[in-house]
CSV table of C-alpha atoms in Angstrom, one decimal:
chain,number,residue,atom,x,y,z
A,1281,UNK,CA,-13.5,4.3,0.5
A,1282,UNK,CA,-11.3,1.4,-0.2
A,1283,UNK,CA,-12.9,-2.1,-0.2
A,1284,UNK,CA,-12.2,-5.5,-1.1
A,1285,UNK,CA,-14.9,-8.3,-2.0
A,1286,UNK,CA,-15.2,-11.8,-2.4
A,1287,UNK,CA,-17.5,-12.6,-4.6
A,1288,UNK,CA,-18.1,-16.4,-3.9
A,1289,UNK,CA,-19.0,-17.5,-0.1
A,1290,UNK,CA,-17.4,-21.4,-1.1
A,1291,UNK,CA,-15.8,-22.8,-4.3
A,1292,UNK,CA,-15.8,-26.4,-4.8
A,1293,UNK,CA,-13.1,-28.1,-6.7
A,1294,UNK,CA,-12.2,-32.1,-7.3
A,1295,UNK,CA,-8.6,-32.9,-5.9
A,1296,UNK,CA,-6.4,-32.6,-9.1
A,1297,UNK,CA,-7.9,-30.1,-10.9
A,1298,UNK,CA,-7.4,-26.3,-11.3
A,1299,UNK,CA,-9.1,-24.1,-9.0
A,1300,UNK,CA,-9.5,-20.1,-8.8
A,1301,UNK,CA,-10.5,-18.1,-5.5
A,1302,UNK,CA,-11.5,-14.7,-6.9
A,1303,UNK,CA,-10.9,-11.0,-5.5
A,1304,UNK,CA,-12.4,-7.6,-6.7
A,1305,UNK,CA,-10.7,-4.6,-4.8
A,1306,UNK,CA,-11.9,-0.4,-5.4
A,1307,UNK,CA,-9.1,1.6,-4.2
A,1308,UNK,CA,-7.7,5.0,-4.9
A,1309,UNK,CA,-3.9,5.3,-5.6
A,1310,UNK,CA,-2.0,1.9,-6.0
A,1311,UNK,CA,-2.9,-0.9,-4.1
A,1312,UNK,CA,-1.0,-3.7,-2.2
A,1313,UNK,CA,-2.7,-7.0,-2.4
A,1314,UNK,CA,-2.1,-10.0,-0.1
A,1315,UNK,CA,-3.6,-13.5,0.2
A,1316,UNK,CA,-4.2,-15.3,3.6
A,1317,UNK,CA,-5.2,-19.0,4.9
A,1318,UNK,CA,-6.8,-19.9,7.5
A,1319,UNK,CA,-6.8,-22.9,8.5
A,1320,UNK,CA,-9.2,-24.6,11.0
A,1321,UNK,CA,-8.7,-23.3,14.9
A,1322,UNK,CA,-5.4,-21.3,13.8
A,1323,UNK,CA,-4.5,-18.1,12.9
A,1324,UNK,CA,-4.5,-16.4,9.5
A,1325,UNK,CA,-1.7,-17.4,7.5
A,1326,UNK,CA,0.5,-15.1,5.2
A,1327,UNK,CA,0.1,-16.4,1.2
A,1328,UNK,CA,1.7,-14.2,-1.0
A,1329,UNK,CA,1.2,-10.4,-2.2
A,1330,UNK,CA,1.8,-8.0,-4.7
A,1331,UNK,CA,3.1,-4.5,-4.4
A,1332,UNK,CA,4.6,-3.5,-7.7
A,1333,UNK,CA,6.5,-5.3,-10.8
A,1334,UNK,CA,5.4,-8.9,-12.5
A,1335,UNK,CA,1.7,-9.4,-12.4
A,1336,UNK,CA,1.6,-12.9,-11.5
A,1337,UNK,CA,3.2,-13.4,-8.4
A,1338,UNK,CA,3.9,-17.1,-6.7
A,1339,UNK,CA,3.3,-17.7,-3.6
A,1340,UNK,CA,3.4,-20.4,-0.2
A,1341,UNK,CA,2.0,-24.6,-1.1
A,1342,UNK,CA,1.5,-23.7,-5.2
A,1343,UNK,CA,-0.1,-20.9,-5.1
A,1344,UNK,CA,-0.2,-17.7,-7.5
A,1345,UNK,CA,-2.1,-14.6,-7.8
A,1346,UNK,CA,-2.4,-12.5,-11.0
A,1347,UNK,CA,-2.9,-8.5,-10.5
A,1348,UNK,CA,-5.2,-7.1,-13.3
A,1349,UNK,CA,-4.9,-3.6,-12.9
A,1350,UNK,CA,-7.8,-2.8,-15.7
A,1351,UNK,CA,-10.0,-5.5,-13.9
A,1352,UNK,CA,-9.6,-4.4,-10.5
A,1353,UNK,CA,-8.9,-8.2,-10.1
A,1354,UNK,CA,-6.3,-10.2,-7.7
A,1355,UNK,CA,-7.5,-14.1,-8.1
A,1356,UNK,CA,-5.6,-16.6,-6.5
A,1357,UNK,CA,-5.1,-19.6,-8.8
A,1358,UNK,CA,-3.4,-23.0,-8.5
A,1359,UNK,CA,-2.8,-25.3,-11.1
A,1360,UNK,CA,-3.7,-28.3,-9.4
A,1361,UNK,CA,-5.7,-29.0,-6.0
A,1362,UNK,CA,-4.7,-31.0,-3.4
A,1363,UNK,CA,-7.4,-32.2,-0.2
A,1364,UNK,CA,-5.6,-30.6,2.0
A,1365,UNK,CA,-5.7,-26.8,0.3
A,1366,UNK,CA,-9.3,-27.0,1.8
A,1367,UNK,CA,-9.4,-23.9,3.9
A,1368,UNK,CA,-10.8,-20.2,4.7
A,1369,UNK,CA,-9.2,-17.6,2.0
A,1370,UNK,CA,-8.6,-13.8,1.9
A,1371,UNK,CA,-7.9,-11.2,-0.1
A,1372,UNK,CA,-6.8,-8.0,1.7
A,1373,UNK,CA,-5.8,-5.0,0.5
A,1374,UNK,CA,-3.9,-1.9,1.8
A,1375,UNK,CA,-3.2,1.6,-0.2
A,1376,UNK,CA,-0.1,3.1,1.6
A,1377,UNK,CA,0.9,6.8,2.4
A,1378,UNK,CA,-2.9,7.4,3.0
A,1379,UNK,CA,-3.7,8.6,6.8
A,1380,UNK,CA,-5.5,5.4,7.2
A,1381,UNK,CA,-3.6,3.0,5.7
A,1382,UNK,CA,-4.7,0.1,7.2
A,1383,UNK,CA,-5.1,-3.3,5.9
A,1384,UNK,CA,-9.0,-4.5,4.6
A,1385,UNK,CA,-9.8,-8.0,4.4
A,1386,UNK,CA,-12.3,-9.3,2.4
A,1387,UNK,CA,-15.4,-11.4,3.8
A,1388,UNK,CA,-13.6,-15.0,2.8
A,1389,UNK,CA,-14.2,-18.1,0.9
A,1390,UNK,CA,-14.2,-21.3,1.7
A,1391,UNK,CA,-12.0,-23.3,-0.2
A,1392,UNK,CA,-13.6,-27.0,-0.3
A,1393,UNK,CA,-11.5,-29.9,-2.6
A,1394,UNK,CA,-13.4,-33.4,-2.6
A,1395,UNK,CA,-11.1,-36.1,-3.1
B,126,UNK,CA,11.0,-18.9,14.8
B,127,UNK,CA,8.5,-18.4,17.6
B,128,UNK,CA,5.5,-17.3,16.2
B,129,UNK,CA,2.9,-14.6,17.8
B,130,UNK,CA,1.6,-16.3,20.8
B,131,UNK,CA,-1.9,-15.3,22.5
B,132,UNK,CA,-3.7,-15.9,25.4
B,133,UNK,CA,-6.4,-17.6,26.7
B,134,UNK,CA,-7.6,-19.2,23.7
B,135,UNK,CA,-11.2,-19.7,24.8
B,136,UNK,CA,-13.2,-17.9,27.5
B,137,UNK,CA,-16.4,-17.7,27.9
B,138,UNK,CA,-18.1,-14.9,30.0
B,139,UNK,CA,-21.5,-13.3,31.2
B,140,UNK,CA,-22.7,-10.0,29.0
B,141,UNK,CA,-21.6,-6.8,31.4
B,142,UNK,CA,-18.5,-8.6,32.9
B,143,UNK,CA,-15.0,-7.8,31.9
B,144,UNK,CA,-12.1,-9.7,29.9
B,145,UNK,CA,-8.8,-9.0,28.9
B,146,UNK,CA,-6.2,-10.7,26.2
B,147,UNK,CA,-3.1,-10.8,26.2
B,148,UNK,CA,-0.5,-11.2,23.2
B,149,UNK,CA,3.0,-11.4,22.9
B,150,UNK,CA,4.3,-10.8,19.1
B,151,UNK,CA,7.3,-11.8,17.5
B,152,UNK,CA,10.6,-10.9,19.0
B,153,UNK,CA,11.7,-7.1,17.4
B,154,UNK,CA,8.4,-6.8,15.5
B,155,UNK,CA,7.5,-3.0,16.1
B,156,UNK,CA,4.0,-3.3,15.1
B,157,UNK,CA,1.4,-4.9,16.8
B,158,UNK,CA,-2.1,-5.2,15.7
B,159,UNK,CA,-5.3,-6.5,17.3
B,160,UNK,CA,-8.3,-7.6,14.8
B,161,UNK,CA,-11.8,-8.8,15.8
B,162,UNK,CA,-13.5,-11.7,13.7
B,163,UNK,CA,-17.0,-12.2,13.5
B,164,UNK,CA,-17.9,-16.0,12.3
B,165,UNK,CA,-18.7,-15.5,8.8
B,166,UNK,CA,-16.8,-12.3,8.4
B,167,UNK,CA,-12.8,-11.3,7.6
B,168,UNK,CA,-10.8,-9.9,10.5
B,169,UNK,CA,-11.5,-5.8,11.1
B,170,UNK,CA,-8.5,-4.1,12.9
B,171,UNK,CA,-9.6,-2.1,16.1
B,172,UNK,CA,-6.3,-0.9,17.0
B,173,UNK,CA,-2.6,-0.9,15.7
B,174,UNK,CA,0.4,-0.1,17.7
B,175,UNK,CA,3.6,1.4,16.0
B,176,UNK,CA,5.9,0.5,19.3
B,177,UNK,CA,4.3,1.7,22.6
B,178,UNK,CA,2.1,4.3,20.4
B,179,UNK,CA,-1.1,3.9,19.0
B,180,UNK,CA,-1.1,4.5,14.9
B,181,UNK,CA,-5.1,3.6,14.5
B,182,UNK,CA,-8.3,3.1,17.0
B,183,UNK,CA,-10.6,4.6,14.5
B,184,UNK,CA,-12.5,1.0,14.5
B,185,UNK,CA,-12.3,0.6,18.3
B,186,UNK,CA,-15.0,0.9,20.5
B,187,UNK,CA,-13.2,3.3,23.3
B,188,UNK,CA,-16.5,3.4,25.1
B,189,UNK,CA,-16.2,-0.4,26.2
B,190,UNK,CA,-12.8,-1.3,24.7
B,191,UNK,CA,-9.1,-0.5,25.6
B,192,UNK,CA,-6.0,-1.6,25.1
B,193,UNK,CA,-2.5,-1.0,25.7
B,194,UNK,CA,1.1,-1.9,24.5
B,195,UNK,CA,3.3,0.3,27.4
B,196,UNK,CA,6.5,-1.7,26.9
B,197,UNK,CA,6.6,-1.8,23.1
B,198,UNK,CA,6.6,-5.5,23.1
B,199,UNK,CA,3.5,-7.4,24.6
B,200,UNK,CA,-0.2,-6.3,24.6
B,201,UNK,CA,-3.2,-6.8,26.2
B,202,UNK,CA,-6.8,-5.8,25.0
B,203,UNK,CA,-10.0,-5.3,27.4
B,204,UNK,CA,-13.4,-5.3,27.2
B,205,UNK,CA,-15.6,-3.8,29.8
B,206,UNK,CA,-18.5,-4.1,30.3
B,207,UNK,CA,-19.3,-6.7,27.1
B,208,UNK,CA,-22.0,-7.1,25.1
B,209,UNK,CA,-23.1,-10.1,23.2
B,210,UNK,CA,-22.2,-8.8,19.7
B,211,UNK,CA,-18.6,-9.0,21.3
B,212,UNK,CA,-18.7,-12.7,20.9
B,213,UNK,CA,-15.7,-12.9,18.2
B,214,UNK,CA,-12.4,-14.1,17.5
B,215,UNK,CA,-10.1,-11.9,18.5
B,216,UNK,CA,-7.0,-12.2,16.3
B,217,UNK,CA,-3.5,-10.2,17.2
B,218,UNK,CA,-0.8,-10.0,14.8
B,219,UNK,CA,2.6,-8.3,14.4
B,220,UNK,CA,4.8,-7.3,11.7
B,221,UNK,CA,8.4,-5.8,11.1
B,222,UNK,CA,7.5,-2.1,11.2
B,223,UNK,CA,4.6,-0.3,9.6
B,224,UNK,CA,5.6,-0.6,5.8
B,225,UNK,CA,2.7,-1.1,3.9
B,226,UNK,CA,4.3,-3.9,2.3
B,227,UNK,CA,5.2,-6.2,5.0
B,228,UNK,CA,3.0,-9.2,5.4
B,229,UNK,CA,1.3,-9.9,9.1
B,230,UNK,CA,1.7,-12.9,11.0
B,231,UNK,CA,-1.2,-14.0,13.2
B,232,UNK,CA,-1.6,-15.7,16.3
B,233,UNK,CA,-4.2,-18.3,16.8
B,234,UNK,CA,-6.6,-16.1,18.2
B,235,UNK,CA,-9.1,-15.8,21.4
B,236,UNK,CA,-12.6,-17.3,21.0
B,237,UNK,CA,-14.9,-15.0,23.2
B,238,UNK,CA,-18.5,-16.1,23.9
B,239,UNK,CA,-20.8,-13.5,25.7
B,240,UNK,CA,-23.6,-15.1,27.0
């Protein structure tokens, strides 16, 4: 069955410096991989994704995601944190032409930069 | 741009009564999805509408929930009677058509407390 995980409930970064949200999916066939925000009392918001080509793939406010195909691996990475990237983060992925090819979200992490 | 809109955004109601949501998605987006969040989890889809006709329920509780999209456009999803493990965010979201690759946009959500 296709999953996604999250390893890391909350990540702590100081404003300024680099910070890196991870993602672990296990899917059969190739995946499609997206990153969404959420931000406090609104709705999920679209990041970026991967579906094929250039591994690293840039995104909304900074952000970037590298697909690691032999990792299994989709982190979201930005080269610099600002105070107001604190937030609720998922991965999601979705494998298409299967008969259930819905999209899976991760369980989150929470995103915390301290000024 | 208006976004996915979604209504009420709070309700509060007694276990074994009934509720209903309602959601509007963006104008000439064919597929409409309706997710449930539990606080500490990410979203699970319960149903996904391609048009007027359903795609997937396999997550949806069709003992105590229903929903419907007769028009192709708006949608409303019911619970009845709830339960306390109903108490959730309940998230719509629409996008283009069903390609896998299309990102979602969300609506803010529903908070629903059963007490």
């Amino acid at each position: 069955a296709q999953s996604v995980a999250q390893p890391e409930d909350q990540v702590n970064v100081a404003e300024g410096n680099p910070l890196t949200v991870k993602c672990t999916y296990s899917v059969s066939g190739n995946p499609y991989l997206f990153w969404y925000v959420q931000y406090p009392n609104r709705g999920l918001q679209f990041l970026l994704k991967y579906i094929t080509g250039d591994n690293l793939v840039k995104g909304s406010y900074g952000f970037e995601a590298e697909f690691n195909k032999s990792q299994t691996s989709f982190h979201l990475k930005k080269p610099s944190a600002l105070v107001s990237d604190s937030a609720l983060y998922f991965c999601a992925v979705r494998v298409p032409g299967s008969s259930a090819s819905k999209i899976i979200f991760g369980s989150g992490t929470r995103l915390s930069i301290r000024p | 741009e208006a976004g996915v809109a979604q209504s009420p955004r709070y309700k509060i109601i007694e276990k074994r009564q009934s509720v209903a949501f309602w959601c509007n998605p963006i104008s000439g987006h064919a597929t409409l999805y309706w997710y449930q969040q539990i606080l500490g989890q990410g979203p699970k889809l319960l149903i996904q509408f391609q048009n007027n006709g359903v795609v997937d329920d396999s997550q949806l509780p069709k003992d105590r929930f229903s929903a419907e999209r007769l028009k192709g456009v708006d949608s409303t999803l019911k619970i009845q009677p709830a339960k306390l493990e109903d108490s959730a965010v309940y998230l719509c979201a629409s996008s283009l058509d069903i390609l896998s690759y299309n990102e979602q946009f969300f609506g803010p959500g529903t908070r629903l407390t059963v007490l």
